[in-house]
Amino acid sequence: MQGLSIAIVGAGIGGLTAALSFARQGHSVTLIERRPGFSEVGAGLQLSPNASRILIGLGLAPALRRVATAPDRVVVRGISSGRPIGGVALGAYMQQRYGAPYWVVHRADLQTILLDAVRSEASIRIVTGRKVEQVRNAPDHAHIVWTSSNGSQESITADVVIGADGIWSKVRQAIGDTAPPRFHGYVAWRATVERRLVPQELDGNETGLWLGARGHVVHYPILSGNLVNVVAIEKAREPVEGWSAPGRAEDLLVHYRSAAPALRELLGMPREWLRWSLFRHPIKRLAQGRIALLGDAAHPVLPFLAQGAALAIEDAATLAALFKGDGQDVAQALAAYERHRLERVTRIQAEGRRNGRIYHSGALVAFGRDKIMQWIGPESMSNRYDWIYGFRTPE
Ligand SMILES: Cc1cc2nc3c(=O)[nH]c(=O)nc-3n(C[C@H](O)[C@H](O)[C@H](O)COP(=O)(O)OP(=O)(O)OC[C@H]3O[C@@H](n4cnc5c(N)ncnc54)[C@H](O)[C@@H]3O)c2cc1C
């Protein structure tokens, strides 16, 4: 099945990884992106071993090592008490157990590295400033209509169309899933702080995770360890629009008024906070005819398990692997993709929701949670997720 034409809608982390993976299998790729260019948007992303292994396999290790950080551990603390509750072993432990690192990166760094690799492939054509409006299956091809920034419409055909167009996916509608994602009742705030300014007790090479009934906070070093990425989750009645709605530090500090002093100091530091809302969407299908979905388009996940980018990368690598070699047709390969992925991504979506309930539990349950975490210990806390971190792309 070599030499197919593959159209990928959306050049986020999932779309870029898919473009690279398909090109390396000998297919020609058209990568279509709505934004006019690749500006630096977003902040930290976590790349657990299931994802870093794939990126390393694509030859991106040298570039990633220059920008990624590998925290030694997660330190879990109570939001109000500030006391350590438990930990999760990362760093050398993960590298040794799974044969790949647990990295944290700036989203813009990862995007730039993937984009550089994509641009160096002659068989990938990138078209930006084109918003895909419609995708349709036909018996022996799929059909895409897009609008350019000047308002004109164009259409192309491809052997396969991949929807990597994020949570508000247009392509998802083409496989019969027209329901919009539902607001999950939380807004995430993100900001970065210069590492040298961070309170000393929070400055280790570690991920900090602070748990409380009304939300939680995560922070870790990014940009080769020079910045600290901070994400604070807030219960909210209404969603905000997009990935970068401005937020006022005063409002966040009111929400976290009873937080421990070191955390309040950290939350008070950033000059700019940006917010996005957390949505959920049950998975119905991953493919139909000649159209497939990946990443947030297929299965948005809550960020409580840090698997959003990792799953998009896994999807992309799996899909491309199923288009390797001869002997299968498109329909068979896409059916195999759905078989390989549906159960796993559904389970990870559910695990993320469960983590949210555990993170935000009330005093009584939190007491039991903290005891269990102390009893289990950091290494066993990591081992619980062997089924996530030990993932291998099908041969
Ligand atoms: C601007 C932005 C900022 C983000 N910031 C963070 C962050 O700080 N922290 C975090 O944890 N996660 C962030 N995310 C989400 C994170 O990147 C994803 O959850 C994860 O990487 C899965 O990526 P994806 O490729 O499936 O989807 P996305 O990263 O959402 O990428 C989808 C791509 O498709 C494009 N697209 C959408 N509709 C169309 C269309 N009709 N035609 C053509 N192109 C289209 C979008 O412009 C985008 O480039 C951000 C996503 C975006 C788009």
Coordinates of C-alpha atoms and ligand atoms in Angstrom, one line a residue:
M1 CA 0.0 0.0 0.0
Q2 CA 2.8 2.4 -0.8
G3 CA 2.4 5.7 -2.5
L4 CA -1.1 6.7 -1.4
S5 CA -2.1 10.4 -1.3
I6 CA -2.9 11.3 2.3
A7 CA -4.6 14.6 3.3
I8 CA -4.2 15.6 6.9
V9 CA -6.5 18.3 8.3
G10 CA -4.8 20.3 11.1
A11 CA -1.1 20.8 11.8
G12 CA -1.1 20.5 15.6
I13 CA 1.1 18.0 17.4
G14 CA -1.0 15.1 16.1
G15 CA -1.2 16.3 12.4
L16 CA 2.5 17.0 12.3
T17 CA 3.4 13.6 13.7
A18 CA 1.1 11.9 11.3
A19 CA 2.5 13.8 8.3
L20 CA 6.0 12.8 9.2
S21 CA 5.1 9.2 9.9
F22 CA 3.2 8.8 6.6
A23 CA 5.9 10.4 4.6
R24 CA 8.5 8.0 6.1
Q25 CA 6.3 5.1 4.8
G26 CA 6.6 6.4 1.3
H27 CA 3.2 8.2 1.0
S28 CA 2.6 11.7 -0.3
V29 CA 1.0 14.0 2.2
T30 CA -0.9 17.3 2.0
L31 CA -1.1 18.9 5.4
I32 CA -3.8 21.6 5.6
E33 CA -3.8 24.1 8.5
R34 CA -6.4 26.8 9.1
R35 CA -4.0 29.3 10.8
P36 CA -2.0 31.5 8.4
G37 CA 1.3 30.5 10.1
F38 CA 2.9 28.7 13.0
S39 CA 2.9 31.2 15.8
E40 CA 4.1 30.1 19.2
V41 CA 1.0 29.2 21.1
G42 CA 0.5 27.2 24.3
A43 CA 2.8 26.3 27.1
G44 CA 3.9 23.1 28.7
L45 CA 3.1 19.6 27.4
Q46 CA 4.1 16.3 29.1
L47 CA 5.6 13.6 26.9
S48 CA 5.5 10.3 28.8
P49 CA 7.5 7.3 27.6
N50 CA 4.7 6.0 25.3
A51 CA 5.1 9.3 23.3
S52 CA 8.8 10.1 23.7
R53 CA 9.6 6.6 22.3
I54 CA 7.7 7.4 19.1
L55 CA 9.4 10.8 18.7
I56 CA 12.8 9.2 19.2
G57 CA 11.9 6.6 16.6
L58 CA 11.2 9.5 14.2
G59 CA 14.8 10.7 14.7
L60 CA 13.8 13.7 16.9
A61 CA 15.8 12.8 20.0
P62 CA 18.8 15.2 19.4
A63 CA 16.5 18.2 18.9
L64 CA 14.2 17.3 21.7
R65 CA 17.0 16.7 24.2
R66 CA 18.1 20.3 23.6
V67 CA 14.8 21.7 24.8
A68 CA 13.1 19.1 27.0
T69 CA 13.4 18.6 30.7
A70 CA 13.2 15.2 32.4
P71 CA 11.9 15.9 36.0
D72 CA 13.2 13.4 38.6
R73 CA 9.8 12.9 40.2
V74 CA 6.3 14.3 40.9
V75 CA 6.0 15.7 44.4
V76 CA 2.3 15.7 45.5
R77 CA 1.3 18.2 48.2
G78 CA -1.9 19.3 49.8
I79 CA -3.0 22.7 48.6
S80 CA -3.7 24.2 51.9
S81 CA -1.2 22.4 54.2
G82 CA 1.6 22.5 51.6
R83 CA 2.7 19.2 53.2
P84 CA 4.1 16.5 50.8
I85 CA 1.5 13.7 50.5
G86 CA 3.4 11.4 48.2
G87 CA 5.3 11.1 44.9
V88 CA 5.6 9.5 41.5
A89 CA 9.0 8.3 40.3
L90 CA 9.9 9.8 36.9
G91 CA 13.4 10.6 35.6
A92 CA 15.9 7.7 35.7
Y93 CA 13.2 5.3 37.0
M94 CA 11.0 5.8 33.9
Q95 CA 13.9 5.7 31.5
Q96 CA 15.0 2.4 33.0
R97 CA 11.5 0.8 33.3
Y98 CA 10.1 1.8 29.9
G99 CA 13.3 2.4 27.8
A100 CA 12.3 6.0 27.0
P101 CA 12.3 9.3 29.0
Y102 CA 9.4 11.2 30.6
W103 CA 10.0 14.6 29.1
V104 CA 8.2 17.9 29.6
V105 CA 8.5 20.5 26.8
H106 CA 7.1 23.8 25.7
R107 CA 4.4 23.2 23.2
A108 CA 6.0 25.7 20.8
D109 CA 9.3 23.9 21.0
L110 CA 7.7 20.5 20.1
Q111 CA 5.8 22.1 17.3
T112 CA 8.9 23.8 15.9
I113 CA 10.9 20.5 16.0
L114 CA 8.1 18.6 14.3
L115 CA 7.6 21.3 11.8
D116 CA 11.3 21.4 10.9
A117 CA 11.3 17.7 10.3
V118 CA 8.1 17.9 8.2
R119 CA 9.6 20.7 6.1
S120 CA 12.6 18.6 5.3
E121 CA 10.4 15.9 3.7
A122 CA 10.0 16.4 0.0
S123 CA 6.8 14.3 -0.1
I124 CA 4.9 16.7 2.3
R125 CA 3.1 19.8 1.0
I126 CA 2.0 22.2 3.7
V127 CA -0.9 24.6 3.0
T128 CA -1.7 27.2 5.6
G129 CA -4.5 29.7 5.8
R130 CA -7.0 27.1 4.5
K131 CA -10.0 26.2 6.7
V132 CA -11.5 22.9 5.8
E133 CA -15.2 23.3 5.5
Q134 CA -16.3 19.9 4.3
V135 CA -15.0 16.3 3.9
R136 CA -16.9 13.6 2.1
N137 CA -16.3 9.9 1.4
A138 CA -16.5 8.6 -2.2
P139 CA -16.1 5.0 -3.3
D140 CA -12.4 5.3 -4.3
H141 CA -11.3 8.6 -2.8
A142 CA -12.2 11.2 -0.2
H143 CA -13.0 14.8 -1.0
I144 CA -12.1 18.0 0.9
V145 CA -13.4 21.5 0.4
W146 CA -11.5 24.4 2.0
T147 CA -11.8 28.2 2.2
S148 CA -8.7 30.3 1.7
S149 CA -8.0 33.4 3.7
N150 CA -9.1 35.5 0.7
G151 CA -12.5 33.8 0.8
S152 CA -12.1 31.6 -2.3
Q153 CA -13.1 27.9 -2.1
E154 CA -11.0 25.0 -3.5
S155 CA -11.3 21.3 -3.4
I156 CA -8.9 18.4 -3.5
T157 CA -9.2 14.6 -3.4
A158 CA -7.0 12.1 -1.6
D159 CA -6.9 8.3 -1.0
V160 CA -7.3 8.9 2.7
V161 CA -8.3 12.0 4.8
I162 CA -7.1 12.2 8.4
G163 CA -8.9 14.6 10.7
A164 CA -6.3 16.0 13.2
D165 CA -8.3 19.2 13.5
G166 CA -8.6 19.4 17.3
I167 CA -11.5 19.3 19.7
W168 CA -13.9 21.3 17.5
S169 CA -13.2 19.0 14.5
K170 CA -15.0 19.5 11.3
V171 CA -13.8 16.1 10.0
R172 CA -15.5 14.4 12.9
Q173 CA -18.9 15.5 11.5
A174 CA -18.0 13.8 8.2
I175 CA -18.0 10.4 10.0
G176 CA -21.4 11.1 11.4
D177 CA -20.6 12.5 14.8
T178 CA -22.2 15.9 14.9
A179 CA -22.7 16.4 18.7
P180 CA -20.6 19.2 20.1
P181 CA -18.2 18.4 23.1
R182 CA -19.7 19.2 26.5
F183 CA -18.2 21.6 29.1
H184 CA -16.7 19.6 32.0
G185 CA -17.0 22.3 34.6
Y186 CA -13.4 23.3 34.8
V187 CA -11.2 26.1 33.3
A188 CA -7.4 25.7 33.1
W189 CA -5.1 28.7 33.7
R190 CA -1.6 28.6 32.3
A191 CA 1.4 30.9 32.7
T192 CA 5.2 30.7 32.7
V193 CA 7.6 32.1 35.3
E194 CA 11.3 32.6 35.1
R195 CA 12.9 29.7 37.0
R196 CA 15.3 31.9 39.0
L197 CA 12.3 33.8 40.5
V198 CA 10.4 30.7 41.7
P199 CA 10.3 30.2 45.6
Q200 CA 13.3 28.1 46.5
E201 CA 11.3 25.2 48.0
L202 CA 9.6 24.7 44.6
D203 CA 12.7 25.0 42.4
G204 CA 13.8 21.4 42.2
N205 CA 14.0 19.3 39.0
E206 CA 10.5 18.0 39.7
T207 CA 6.9 18.3 38.8
G208 CA 4.8 19.8 41.6
L209 CA 1.2 18.6 42.0
W210 CA -1.0 20.3 44.6
L211 CA -4.3 18.7 45.3
G212 CA -7.4 20.4 46.7
A213 CA -11.2 20.0 46.6
R214 CA -11.8 23.1 44.4
G215 CA -9.0 22.5 41.9
H216 CA -5.4 21.5 41.6
V217 CA -2.1 23.1 40.4
V218 CA 0.7 21.5 38.4
H219 CA 4.1 23.1 37.7
Y220 CA 7.3 21.9 36.0
P221 CA 10.4 23.3 34.4
I222 CA 10.4 23.8 30.6
L223 CA 12.6 25.6 28.0
S224 CA 15.7 23.6 29.0
G225 CA 14.8 24.3 32.6
N226 CA 14.8 28.1 32.3
L227 CA 11.1 28.6 32.7
V228 CA 8.5 27.1 35.0
N229 CA 5.2 26.2 33.4
V230 CA 2.3 26.6 35.8
V231 CA -1.2 25.3 35.2
A232 CA -4.0 25.9 37.7
I233 CA -7.4 24.2 37.4
E234 CA -10.4 26.1 38.6
K235 CA -14.0 24.8 39.0
A236 CA -16.2 27.1 36.8
R237 CA -19.8 27.4 35.8
E238 CA -19.2 28.8 32.3
P239 CA -16.5 27.9 29.7
V240 CA -14.2 30.5 28.2
E241 CA -13.5 30.6 24.4
G242 CA -10.5 29.2 22.7
W243 CA -7.0 28.3 24.0
S244 CA -5.9 31.7 25.2
A245 CA -8.6 33.7 27.0
P246 CA -7.0 36.3 29.2
G247 CA -7.3 35.8 33.0
R248 CA -6.6 38.1 35.9
A249 CA -4.2 36.8 38.6
E250 CA -6.4 38.5 41.3
D251 CA -9.3 36.2 40.4
L252 CA -7.1 33.1 40.5
L253 CA -5.7 34.1 43.9
V254 CA -9.3 34.5 45.2
H255 CA -10.0 30.9 44.1
Y256 CA -6.8 29.7 45.8
R257 CA -7.1 32.0 48.8
S258 CA -6.4 29.2 51.3
A259 CA -3.4 27.8 49.4
A260 CA -0.1 27.3 51.2
P261 CA 2.1 30.5 51.1
A262 CA 4.7 29.1 48.7
L263 CA 2.0 28.2 46.2
R264 CA 0.3 31.6 46.5
E265 CA 3.6 33.2 45.9
L266 CA 4.1 31.2 42.7
L267 CA 0.5 31.9 41.5
G268 CA 1.0 35.6 42.2
M269 CA 4.2 35.9 40.0
P270 CA 3.1 35.7 36.3
R271 CA 2.3 38.9 34.5
E272 CA 0.0 37.1 32.1
W273 CA -2.4 34.2 32.6
L274 CA -4.2 32.5 29.7
R275 CA -7.2 30.2 30.1
W276 CA -8.9 27.4 28.2
S277 CA -11.9 25.3 29.1
L278 CA -12.0 21.5 29.6
F279 CA -14.5 19.6 27.5
R280 CA -15.5 16.0 27.2
H281 CA -16.7 14.1 24.3
P282 CA -17.5 10.3 24.2
I283 CA -15.9 8.5 21.4
K284 CA -18.2 7.0 18.8
R285 CA -15.9 6.0 16.0
L286 CA -12.4 6.6 14.8
A287 CA -12.8 6.0 11.1
Q288 CA -15.4 5.5 8.4
G289 CA -14.8 4.8 4.7
R290 CA -11.6 6.7 3.8
I291 CA -11.7 9.1 6.7
A292 CA -10.0 8.7 10.1
L293 CA -9.7 10.8 13.2
L294 CA -6.8 11.3 15.6
G295 CA -5.9 13.2 18.7
D296 CA -8.3 15.7 20.2
A297 CA -10.5 15.4 17.1
A298 CA -11.2 11.8 17.9
H299 CA -11.1 11.7 21.7
P300 CA -10.4 14.9 23.7
V301 CA -9.0 14.0 27.1
L302 CA -9.0 15.9 30.4
P303 CA -5.5 17.0 31.3
F304 CA -5.6 15.1 34.6
L305 CA -3.5 12.2 33.3
A306 CA -1.3 14.4 31.0
Q307 CA -2.0 12.2 27.9
G308 CA -3.5 14.7 25.4
A309 CA -0.4 15.2 23.3
A310 CA 0.9 11.6 24.0
L311 CA -2.3 10.0 22.6
A312 CA -2.3 12.2 19.5
I313 CA 1.3 11.0 18.9
E314 CA 0.4 7.4 19.5
D315 CA -2.6 7.6 17.1
A316 CA -0.5 9.1 14.4
A317 CA 2.2 6.5 14.7
T318 CA -0.3 3.6 14.8
L319 CA -2.2 4.9 11.8
A320 CA 0.9 5.2 9.7
A321 CA 2.2 1.8 10.8
L322 CA -1.0 0.2 9.5
F323 CA -0.4 1.7 6.1
K324 CA 3.0 0.1 5.8
G325 CA 3.8 -2.6 3.3
D326 CA 1.5 -4.3 0.8
G327 CA -1.5 -6.5 1.0
Q328 CA -4.2 -4.5 2.8
D329 CA -6.6 -2.0 1.4
V330 CA -7.6 1.4 2.9
A331 CA -10.8 0.1 4.4
Q332 CA -9.0 -2.8 6.1
A333 CA -6.2 -0.5 7.4
L334 CA -8.7 2.0 8.9
A335 CA -10.8 -0.8 10.4
A336 CA -7.6 -2.1 12.0
Y337 CA -6.8 1.4 13.3
E338 CA -10.2 1.6 15.0
R339 CA -9.7 -1.9 16.5
H340 CA -6.2 -1.0 17.8
R341 CA -7.2 2.3 19.3
L342 CA -10.8 2.5 20.4
E343 CA -10.5 0.5 23.7
R344 CA -7.2 2.1 24.7
V345 CA -8.3 5.7 24.2
T346 CA -11.7 5.1 25.8
R347 CA -9.9 3.7 28.9
I348 CA -7.5 6.6 29.0
Q349 CA -10.4 9.1 28.8
A350 CA -12.1 7.3 31.7
E351 CA -8.9 7.2 33.7
G352 CA -8.5 11.0 33.3
R353 CA -12.0 11.6 34.6
R354 CA -11.3 9.3 37.6
N355 CA -8.1 11.1 38.4
G356 CA -10.0 14.4 38.4
R357 CA -12.4 12.9 41.0
I358 CA -9.5 11.7 43.1
Y359 CA -7.6 15.0 42.8
H360 CA -10.6 17.0 43.9
S361 CA -12.0 14.8 46.5
G362 CA -13.5 16.2 49.8
A363 CA -11.7 15.9 53.2
L364 CA -12.7 12.4 54.1
V365 CA -11.9 10.7 50.8
A366 CA -8.7 12.9 50.6
F367 CA -7.6 11.5 53.9
G368 CA -7.8 7.9 52.6
R369 CA -6.2 9.0 49.3
D370 CA -3.2 10.5 51.0
K371 CA -2.7 7.4 53.2
I372 CA -2.8 5.1 50.2
M373 CA -0.4 7.3 48.3
Q374 CA 2.1 7.2 51.2
W375 CA 1.7 3.5 51.6
I376 CA 2.2 2.7 47.8
G377 CA 5.3 4.8 47.4
P378 CA 6.7 6.7 44.3
E379 CA 7.8 3.7 42.2
S380 CA 4.5 1.7 42.6
M381 CA 2.7 5.0 41.8
S382 CA 4.4 4.9 38.4
N383 CA 4.0 1.2 37.9
R384 CA 0.2 1.5 38.1
Y385 CA 0.4 3.1 34.6
D386 CA 2.5 0.4 33.0
W387 CA -0.4 -0.1 30.6
I388 CA -0.1 3.5 29.5
Y389 CA 3.7 4.1 29.4
G390 CA 4.6 0.7 28.1
F391 CA 2.7 1.3 24.8
R392 CA 4.4 0.0 21.6
T393 CA 3.3 1.0 18.0
P394 CA 2.1 -2.1 16.1
E395 CA 4.8 -3.6 13.8
Ligands
LIG1 C1 -3.4 27.0 19.9 C2 -3.3 25.8 20.9 C3 -2.7 26.0 22.1 C4 -2.7 24.9 23.0 N1 -2.1 25.1 24.2 C5 -2.0 24.0 25.1 C6 -1.4 24.1 26.4 O1 -0.9 25.2 26.7 N2 -1.4 23.1 27.2 C7 -1.9 21.9 26.8 O2 -1.9 20.9 27.6 N3 -2.5 21.7 25.6 C8 -2.6 22.8 24.7 N4 -3.2 22.6 23.5 C9 -3.8 21.3 23.2 C10 -2.8 20.2 22.8 O3 -2.0 20.7 21.8 C11 -3.6 19.0 22.3 O4 -4.5 18.6 23.4 C12 -2.8 17.8 22.0 O5 -1.5 18.1 21.6 C13 -3.5 17.0 20.9 O6 -3.3 17.7 19.7 P1 -4.1 17.6 18.3 O7 -3.0 17.7 17.2 O8 -5.0 16.5 18.3 O9 -5.0 18.9 18.3 P2 -4.6 20.5 18.3 O10 -3.3 20.7 19.1 O11 -5.8 21.2 18.9 O12 -4.4 20.8 16.8 C14 -5.4 20.9 15.9 C15 -5.0 21.8 14.7 O13 -6.0 21.7 13.7 C16 -6.2 23.1 13.2 N5 -7.6 23.1 12.6 C17 -8.7 23.1 13.3 N6 -9.8 23.2 12.5 C18 -9.3 23.2 11.3 C19 -9.9 23.3 10.0 N7 -11.3 23.3 9.8 N8 -9.1 23.3 8.9 C20 -7.8 23.3 9.0 N9 -7.1 23.2 10.2 C21 -7.9 23.2 11.3 C22 -5.9 23.9 14.4 O14 -5.6 25.3 14.0 C23 -4.7 23.2 15.0 O15 -3.5 23.6 14.5 C24 -3.2 23.6 22.6 C25 -3.8 23.5 21.3 C26 -3.9 24.6 20.5 C27 -4.5 24.4 19.1

